[in-house]
Amino acid sequence: MTTGPSSKETVTTKRRPGRPRRAALDEELLNAALAEMSRVGYARMNLASVAARASTTKPTLYSRYPSKEALATAALEHMRRRTPRPPLSGDVRRDLIEELDRFRQGALRPYGMSMLGSVLAEEHENPELLRRFREHVIAPRRQNLRRILRAARKNGQLTDDADIELGITMLVGSLYAAYTAGNRVSRDWAERVVEAWLGANGTAARHERQQ
């Protein structure tokens, strides 16, 4: 009579683990996509170049992002670093300076300005990219500033006739204007631009002028 192997003779075959998923590969791919879009634009961006820049392979890239459009969209969503905002201090000057300094650091980091140019250049051929950029980068920034200015008007630190939307455009736009003119955006840019705008729209400054 033939019997099967005893429990001592049984060999348990362990499955060999697959290649471990590299930590932070998603972020590396998104940063590589931003770098390539900034360098050559969306239309000329090559997924093989993105994969090589991230030190991985095209199949690995495709396993996460099935198309160039999906990768570009994810990269734009990733572009804005979503850092928790502390509660407003109640001091409009302080809150504006802190928010605009975060904006300055983000806009001037690698690929910040060049990415804006790349997205605008694709406006007619790939309008979805510009829509995504506005949704995930521009709109949240404006909303943060809007929250600060509305609170300031409510607590009497801004004049009733202060144009909040125009103010947001002027505050943010001054950085773009300085950059495109070739002027250095100094570390105290946020403080200087806030002082200038509040000088025309803050109730404290207006009260001082009237005395």
PDB file of C-alpha atoms in Angstrom:
ATOM      1  CA  MET A   1       0.000   0.000   0.000  1.00  0.00           C
ATOM      2  CA  THR A   2       1.394   3.341  -1.021  1.00  0.00           C
ATOM      3  CA  THR A   3       0.906   6.180   1.367  1.00  0.00           C
ATOM      4  CA  GLY A   4       1.408   9.911   0.935  1.00  0.00           C
ATOM      5  CA  PRO A   5       4.224  11.758   2.567  1.00  0.00           C
ATOM      6  CA  SER A   6       4.105  12.180   6.292  1.00  0.00           C
ATOM      7  CA  SER A   7       3.755  15.588   7.818  1.00  0.00           C
ATOM      8  CA  LYS A   8       7.509  15.645   8.363  1.00  0.00           C
ATOM      9  CA  GLU A   9       8.120  14.854   4.709  1.00  0.00           C
ATOM     10  CA  THR A  10       5.686  17.492   3.397  1.00  0.00           C
ATOM     11  CA  VAL A  11       7.464  20.452   1.895  1.00  0.00           C
ATOM     12  CA  THR A  12       5.620  23.742   1.987  1.00  0.00           C
ATOM     13  CA  THR A  13       6.486  25.822  -1.029  1.00  0.00           C
ATOM     14  CA  LYS A  14       6.407  29.497  -0.238  1.00  0.00           C
ATOM     15  CA  ARG A  15       5.401  31.881  -2.977  1.00  0.00           C
ATOM     16  CA  ARG A  16       8.262  34.132  -3.906  1.00  0.00           C
ATOM     17  CA  PRO A  17       7.355  37.701  -3.253  1.00  0.00           C
ATOM     18  CA  GLY A  18       7.078  39.971  -6.275  1.00  0.00           C
ATOM     19  CA  ARG A  19       9.132  43.057  -6.764  1.00  0.00           C
ATOM     20  CA  PRO A  20       8.252  45.427  -3.924  1.00  0.00           C
ATOM     21  CA  ARG A  21       6.462  48.609  -4.846  1.00  0.00           C
ATOM     22  CA  ARG A  22       8.983  51.406  -4.630  1.00  0.00           C
ATOM     23  CA  ALA A  23       8.057  53.930  -1.997  1.00  0.00           C
ATOM     24  CA  ALA A  24       7.138  57.361  -3.321  1.00  0.00           C
ATOM     25  CA  LEU A  25       7.226  56.192  -6.975  1.00  0.00           C
ATOM     26  CA  ASP A  26       3.912  57.915  -7.692  1.00  0.00           C
ATOM     27  CA  GLU A  27       5.342  61.234  -6.541  1.00  0.00           C
ATOM     28  CA  GLU A  28       8.516  60.675  -8.556  1.00  0.00           C
ATOM     29  CA  LEU A  29       6.453  60.005 -11.688  1.00  0.00           C
ATOM     30  CA  LEU A  30       4.348  63.126 -11.175  1.00  0.00           C
ATOM     31  CA  ASN A  31       7.413  65.276 -10.575  1.00  0.00           C
ATOM     32  CA  ALA A  32       9.020  63.776 -13.684  1.00  0.00           C
ATOM     33  CA  ALA A  33       5.906  64.575 -15.713  1.00  0.00           C
ATOM     34  CA  LEU A  34       5.974  68.180 -14.492  1.00  0.00           C
ATOM     35  CA  ALA A  35       9.637  68.436 -15.422  1.00  0.00           C
ATOM     36  CA  GLU A  36       9.051  67.062 -18.917  1.00  0.00           C
ATOM     37  CA  MET A  37       5.984  69.236 -19.553  1.00  0.00           C
ATOM     38  CA  SER A  38       7.944  72.271 -18.425  1.00  0.00           C
ATOM     39  CA  ARG A  39      10.852  71.311 -20.681  1.00  0.00           C
ATOM     40  CA  VAL A  40       9.077  70.365 -23.918  1.00  0.00           C
ATOM     41  CA  GLY A  41       5.349  71.051 -23.390  1.00  0.00           C
ATOM     42  CA  TYR A  42       2.452  68.620 -23.204  1.00  0.00           C
ATOM     43  CA  ALA A  43       2.254  67.803 -26.927  1.00  0.00           C
ATOM     44  CA  ARG A  44       5.923  66.773 -27.105  1.00  0.00           C
ATOM     45  CA  MET A  45       6.054  65.079 -23.714  1.00  0.00           C
ATOM     46  CA  ASN A  46       7.223  61.487 -24.150  1.00  0.00           C
ATOM     47  CA  LEU A  47       6.153  58.877 -21.590  1.00  0.00           C
ATOM     48  CA  ALA A  48       9.378  56.949 -22.076  1.00  0.00           C
ATOM     49  CA  SER A  49      11.282  60.091 -21.042  1.00  0.00           C
ATOM     50  CA  VAL A  50       9.035  60.522 -18.009  1.00  0.00           C
ATOM     51  CA  ALA A  51       9.645  56.920 -16.945  1.00  0.00           C
ATOM     52  CA  ALA A  52      13.397  57.268 -17.452  1.00  0.00           C
ATOM     53  CA  ARG A  53      13.487  60.495 -15.438  1.00  0.00           C
ATOM     54  CA  ALA A  54      11.720  58.682 -12.598  1.00  0.00           C
ATOM     55  CA  SER A  55      14.119  55.718 -12.948  1.00  0.00           C
ATOM     56  CA  THR A  56      11.362  53.262 -13.789  1.00  0.00           C
ATOM     57  CA  THR A  57       9.797  51.633 -16.864  1.00  0.00           C
ATOM     58  CA  LYS A  58       6.935  52.479 -19.206  1.00  0.00           C
ATOM     59  CA  PRO A  59       4.902  49.400 -18.103  1.00  0.00           C
ATOM     60  CA  THR A  60       5.212  50.584 -14.501  1.00  0.00           C
ATOM     61  CA  LEU A  61       4.104  54.066 -15.502  1.00  0.00           C
ATOM     62  CA  TYR A  62       1.133  52.694 -17.463  1.00  0.00           C
ATOM     63  CA  SER A  63       0.098  50.551 -14.502  1.00  0.00           C
ATOM     64  CA  ARG A  64      -0.550  53.768 -12.618  1.00  0.00           C
ATOM     65  CA  TYR A  65      -1.499  56.214 -15.374  1.00  0.00           C
ATOM     66  CA  PRO A  66      -3.056  54.587 -18.458  1.00  0.00           C
ATOM     67  CA  SER A  67      -2.529  57.549 -20.788  1.00  0.00           C
ATOM     68  CA  LYS A  68      -0.525  60.738 -21.235  1.00  0.00           C
ATOM     69  CA  GLU A  69      -3.626  62.785 -20.477  1.00  0.00           C
ATOM     70  CA  ALA A  70      -4.226  60.889 -17.219  1.00  0.00           C
ATOM     71  CA  LEU A  71      -0.606  61.446 -16.191  1.00  0.00           C
ATOM     72  CA  ALA A  72      -0.662  65.149 -17.071  1.00  0.00           C
ATOM     73  CA  THR A  73      -3.930  65.674 -15.218  1.00  0.00           C
ATOM     74  CA  ALA A  74      -2.593  63.926 -12.117  1.00  0.00           C
ATOM     75  CA  ALA A  75       0.604  65.960 -12.318  1.00  0.00           C
ATOM     76  CA  LEU A  76      -1.343  69.228 -12.391  1.00  0.00           C
ATOM     77  CA  GLU A  77      -3.409  68.121  -9.413  1.00  0.00           C
ATOM     78  CA  HIS A  78      -0.185  67.219  -7.625  1.00  0.00           C
ATOM     79  CA  MET A  79       1.440  70.528  -8.490  1.00  0.00           C
ATOM     80  CA  ARG A  80      -0.292  72.459  -5.765  1.00  0.00           C
ATOM     81  CA  ARG A  81       1.135  71.343  -2.466  1.00  0.00           C
ATOM     82  CA  ARG A  82      -1.851  71.206  -0.177  1.00  0.00           C
ATOM     83  CA  THR A  83      -0.534  72.332   3.176  1.00  0.00           C
ATOM     84  CA  PRO A  84      -2.959  72.724   6.080  1.00  0.00           C
ATOM     85  CA  ARG A  85      -3.931  76.327   6.648  1.00  0.00           C
ATOM     86  CA  PRO A  86      -3.880  77.498  10.268  1.00  0.00           C
ATOM     87  CA  PRO A  87      -6.908  79.351  11.597  1.00  0.00           C
ATOM     88  CA  LEU A  88      -6.914  83.016  10.654  1.00  0.00           C
ATOM     89  CA  SER A  89      -5.161  85.173  13.203  1.00  0.00           C
ATOM     90  CA  GLY A  90      -7.644  88.012  12.717  1.00  0.00           C
ATOM     91  CA  ASP A  91      -4.839  90.350  11.626  1.00  0.00           C
ATOM     92  CA  VAL A  92      -5.358  90.888   7.892  1.00  0.00           C
ATOM     93  CA  ARG A  93      -1.776  92.026   7.327  1.00  0.00           C
ATOM     94  CA  ARG A  94      -0.281  88.956   8.969  1.00  0.00           C
ATOM     95  CA  ASP A  95      -2.687  86.520   7.301  1.00  0.00           C
ATOM     96  CA  LEU A  96      -2.129  87.998   3.842  1.00  0.00           C
ATOM     97  CA  ILE A  97       1.647  87.972   4.184  1.00  0.00           C
ATOM     98  CA  GLU A  98       1.686  84.329   5.288  1.00  0.00           C
ATOM     99  CA  GLU A  99      -0.598  83.242   2.433  1.00  0.00           C
ATOM    100  CA  LEU A 100       1.275  85.219  -0.220  1.00  0.00           C
ATOM    101  CA  ASP A 101       4.617  83.951   1.024  1.00  0.00           C
ATOM    102  CA  ARG A 102       3.363  80.386   0.545  1.00  0.00           C
ATOM    103  CA  PHE A 103       2.315  81.405  -2.968  1.00  0.00           C
ATOM    104  CA  ARG A 104       5.743  82.908  -3.688  1.00  0.00           C
ATOM    105  CA  GLN A 105       7.530  79.763  -2.607  1.00  0.00           C
ATOM    106  CA  GLY A 106       5.234  77.572  -4.681  1.00  0.00           C
ATOM    107  CA  ALA A 107       5.340  79.725  -7.808  1.00  0.00           C
ATOM    108  CA  LEU A 108       9.129  80.028  -7.771  1.00  0.00           C
ATOM    109  CA  ARG A 109       9.882  76.369  -7.064  1.00  0.00           C
ATOM    110  CA  PRO A 110      11.202  74.286  -9.990  1.00  0.00           C
ATOM    111  CA  TYR A 111       8.653  74.034 -12.826  1.00  0.00           C
ATOM    112  CA  GLY A 112       6.254  76.527 -11.208  1.00  0.00           C
ATOM    113  CA  MET A 113       6.413  79.362 -13.723  1.00  0.00           C
ATOM    114  CA  SER A 114       7.396  77.241 -16.716  1.00  0.00           C
ATOM    115  CA  MET A 115       4.417  74.973 -16.082  1.00  0.00           C
ATOM    116  CA  LEU A 116       2.079  77.949 -16.271  1.00  0.00           C
ATOM    117  CA  GLY A 117       3.550  78.817 -19.659  1.00  0.00           C
ATOM    118  CA  SER A 118       3.210  75.227 -20.865  1.00  0.00           C
ATOM    119  CA  VAL A 119      -0.430  74.997 -19.850  1.00  0.00           C
ATOM    120  CA  LEU A 120      -1.297  78.330 -21.492  1.00  0.00           C
ATOM    121  CA  ALA A 121       0.474  77.253 -24.671  1.00  0.00           C
ATOM    122  CA  GLU A 122      -1.820  74.213 -24.863  1.00  0.00           C
ATOM    123  CA  GLU A 123      -5.018  76.233 -24.343  1.00  0.00           C
ATOM    124  CA  HIS A 124      -6.419  75.677 -27.850  1.00  0.00           C
ATOM    125  CA  GLU A 125      -5.179  72.137 -28.471  1.00  0.00           C
ATOM    126  CA  ASN A 126      -5.775  70.758 -24.972  1.00  0.00           C
ATOM    127  CA  PRO A 127      -8.190  73.063 -23.116  1.00  0.00           C
ATOM    128  CA  GLU A 128      -8.791  70.388 -20.472  1.00  0.00           C
ATOM    129  CA  LEU A 129      -5.265  70.903 -19.124  1.00  0.00           C
ATOM    130  CA  LEU A 130      -5.898  74.607 -18.577  1.00  0.00           C
ATOM    131  CA  ARG A 131      -9.243  73.818 -16.962  1.00  0.00           C
ATOM    132  CA  ARG A 132      -7.532  71.409 -14.570  1.00  0.00           C
ATOM    133  CA  PHE A 133      -4.814  73.937 -13.790  1.00  0.00           C
ATOM    134  CA  ARG A 134      -7.409  76.560 -12.973  1.00  0.00           C
ATOM    135  CA  GLU A 135      -9.411  74.114 -10.866  1.00  0.00           C
ATOM    136  CA  HIS A 136      -6.567  72.623  -8.844  1.00  0.00           C
ATOM    137  CA  VAL A 137      -4.010  75.441  -8.673  1.00  0.00           C
ATOM    138  CA  ILE A 138      -5.559  78.846  -9.377  1.00  0.00           C
ATOM    139  CA  ALA A 139      -8.990  78.503  -7.748  1.00  0.00           C
ATOM    140  CA  PRO A 140      -7.805  77.177  -4.338  1.00  0.00           C
ATOM    141  CA  ARG A 141      -5.215  79.956  -4.106  1.00  0.00           C
ATOM    142  CA  ARG A 142      -7.803  82.638  -4.842  1.00  0.00           C
ATOM    143  CA  GLN A 143     -10.221  81.065  -2.383  1.00  0.00           C
ATOM    144  CA  ASN A 144      -7.645  81.217   0.422  1.00  0.00           C
ATOM    145  CA  LEU A 145      -7.068  84.916  -0.227  1.00  0.00           C
ATOM    146  CA  ARG A 146     -10.804  85.541  -0.553  1.00  0.00           C
ATOM    147  CA  ARG A 147     -11.369  83.988   2.862  1.00  0.00           C
ATOM    148  CA  ILE A 148      -8.791  86.317   4.437  1.00  0.00           C
ATOM    149  CA  LEU A 149     -10.122  89.472   2.787  1.00  0.00           C
ATOM    150  CA  ARG A 150     -13.773  88.731   3.504  1.00  0.00           C
ATOM    151  CA  ALA A 151     -12.960  88.140   7.172  1.00  0.00           C
ATOM    152  CA  ALA A 152     -11.011  91.398   7.245  1.00  0.00           C
ATOM    153  CA  ARG A 153     -13.888  93.363   5.750  1.00  0.00           C
ATOM    154  CA  LYS A 154     -16.307  91.760   8.186  1.00  0.00           C
ATOM    155  CA  ASN A 155     -14.227  92.746  11.211  1.00  0.00           C
ATOM    156  CA  GLY A 156     -13.644  96.275   9.940  1.00  0.00           C
ATOM    157  CA  GLN A 157     -10.028  96.080   8.791  1.00  0.00           C
ATOM    158  CA  LEU A 158     -10.937  96.770   5.146  1.00  0.00           C
ATOM    159  CA  THR A 159     -13.012  99.624   3.819  1.00  0.00           C
ATOM    160  CA  ASP A 160     -16.551  98.750   2.722  1.00  0.00           C
ATOM    161  CA  ASP A 161     -15.760  99.665  -0.866  1.00  0.00           C
ATOM    162  CA  ALA A 162     -12.605  97.533  -1.094  1.00  0.00           C
ATOM    163  CA  ASP A 163     -12.839  95.392  -4.254  1.00  0.00           C
ATOM    164  CA  ILE A 164     -11.870  91.934  -3.002  1.00  0.00           C
ATOM    165  CA  GLU A 165     -11.706  90.193  -6.375  1.00  0.00           C
ATOM    166  CA  LEU A 166      -9.611  92.968  -7.894  1.00  0.00           C
ATOM    167  CA  GLY A 167      -7.428  92.906  -4.794  1.00  0.00           C
ATOM    168  CA  ILE A 168      -6.742  89.171  -5.194  1.00  0.00           C
ATOM    169  CA  THR A 169      -5.787  89.688  -8.835  1.00  0.00           C
ATOM    170  CA  MET A 170      -3.494  92.597  -7.983  1.00  0.00           C
ATOM    171  CA  LEU A 171      -1.785  90.797  -5.095  1.00  0.00           C
ATOM    172  CA  VAL A 172      -1.133  87.600  -7.038  1.00  0.00           C
ATOM    173  CA  GLY A 173      -0.559  89.321 -10.366  1.00  0.00           C
ATOM    174  CA  SER A 174       2.239  91.499  -9.045  1.00  0.00           C
ATOM    175  CA  LEU A 175       4.452  88.432  -8.678  1.00  0.00           C
ATOM    176  CA  TYR A 176       3.792  87.283 -12.246  1.00  0.00           C
ATOM    177  CA  ALA A 177       4.416  90.810 -13.520  1.00  0.00           C
ATOM    178  CA  ALA A 178       7.729  91.088 -11.707  1.00  0.00           C
ATOM    179  CA  TYR A 179       8.860  87.649 -12.862  1.00  0.00           C
ATOM    180  CA  THR A 180       8.015  88.155 -16.531  1.00  0.00           C
ATOM    181  CA  ALA A 181       9.732  91.563 -16.473  1.00  0.00           C
ATOM    182  CA  GLY A 182      12.907  89.827 -15.311  1.00  0.00           C
ATOM    183  CA  ASN A 183      12.841  91.450 -11.875  1.00  0.00           C
ATOM    184  CA  ARG A 184      13.962  89.469  -8.871  1.00  0.00           C
ATOM    185  CA  VAL A 185      11.099  88.503  -6.544  1.00  0.00           C
ATOM    186  CA  SER A 186      12.693  89.112  -3.160  1.00  0.00           C
ATOM    187  CA  ARG A 187      11.885  87.270   0.058  1.00  0.00           C
ATOM    188  CA  ASP A 188      10.086  90.342   1.422  1.00  0.00           C
ATOM    189  CA  TRP A 189       7.859  90.638  -1.680  1.00  0.00           C
ATOM    190  CA  ALA A 190       4.740  89.496   0.200  1.00  0.00           C
ATOM    191  CA  GLU A 191       5.235  92.057   2.951  1.00  0.00           C
ATOM    192  CA  ARG A 192       5.799  94.919   0.509  1.00  0.00           C
ATOM    193  CA  VAL A 193       2.834  94.145  -1.737  1.00  0.00           C
ATOM    194  CA  VAL A 194       0.488  93.709   1.236  1.00  0.00           C
ATOM    195  CA  GLU A 195       1.597  97.025   2.728  1.00  0.00           C
ATOM    196  CA  ALA A 196       0.946  98.752  -0.589  1.00  0.00           C
ATOM    197  CA  TRP A 197      -2.518  97.266  -1.069  1.00  0.00           C
ATOM    198  CA  LEU A 198      -3.631  97.812   2.524  1.00  0.00           C
ATOM    199  CA  GLY A 199      -2.385 101.383   2.261  1.00  0.00           C
ATOM    200  CA  ALA A 200      -5.192 102.001  -0.225  1.00  0.00           C
ATOM    201  CA  ASN A 201      -7.849  99.650   1.131  1.00  0.00           C
ATOM    202  CA  GLY A 202      -7.243  99.196   4.852  1.00  0.00           C
ATOM    203  CA  THR A 203      -9.352 101.176   7.299  1.00  0.00           C
ATOM    204  CA  ALA A 204      -6.360 101.845   9.562  1.00  0.00           C
ATOM    205  CA  ALA A 205      -4.415 103.478   6.730  1.00  0.00           C
ATOM    206  CA  ARG A 206      -7.429 105.515   5.643  1.00  0.00           C
ATOM    207  CA  HIS A 207      -8.006 106.711   9.217  1.00  0.00           C
ATOM    208  CA  GLU A 208      -4.369 107.853   9.424  1.00  0.00           C
ATOM    209  CA  ARG A 209      -4.675 109.785   6.163  1.00  0.00           C
ATOM    210  CA  GLN A 210      -7.779 111.583   7.403  1.00  0.00           C
ATOM    211  CA  GLN A 211      -6.151 112.801  10.607  1.00  0.00           C
TER     212      GLN A 211
END
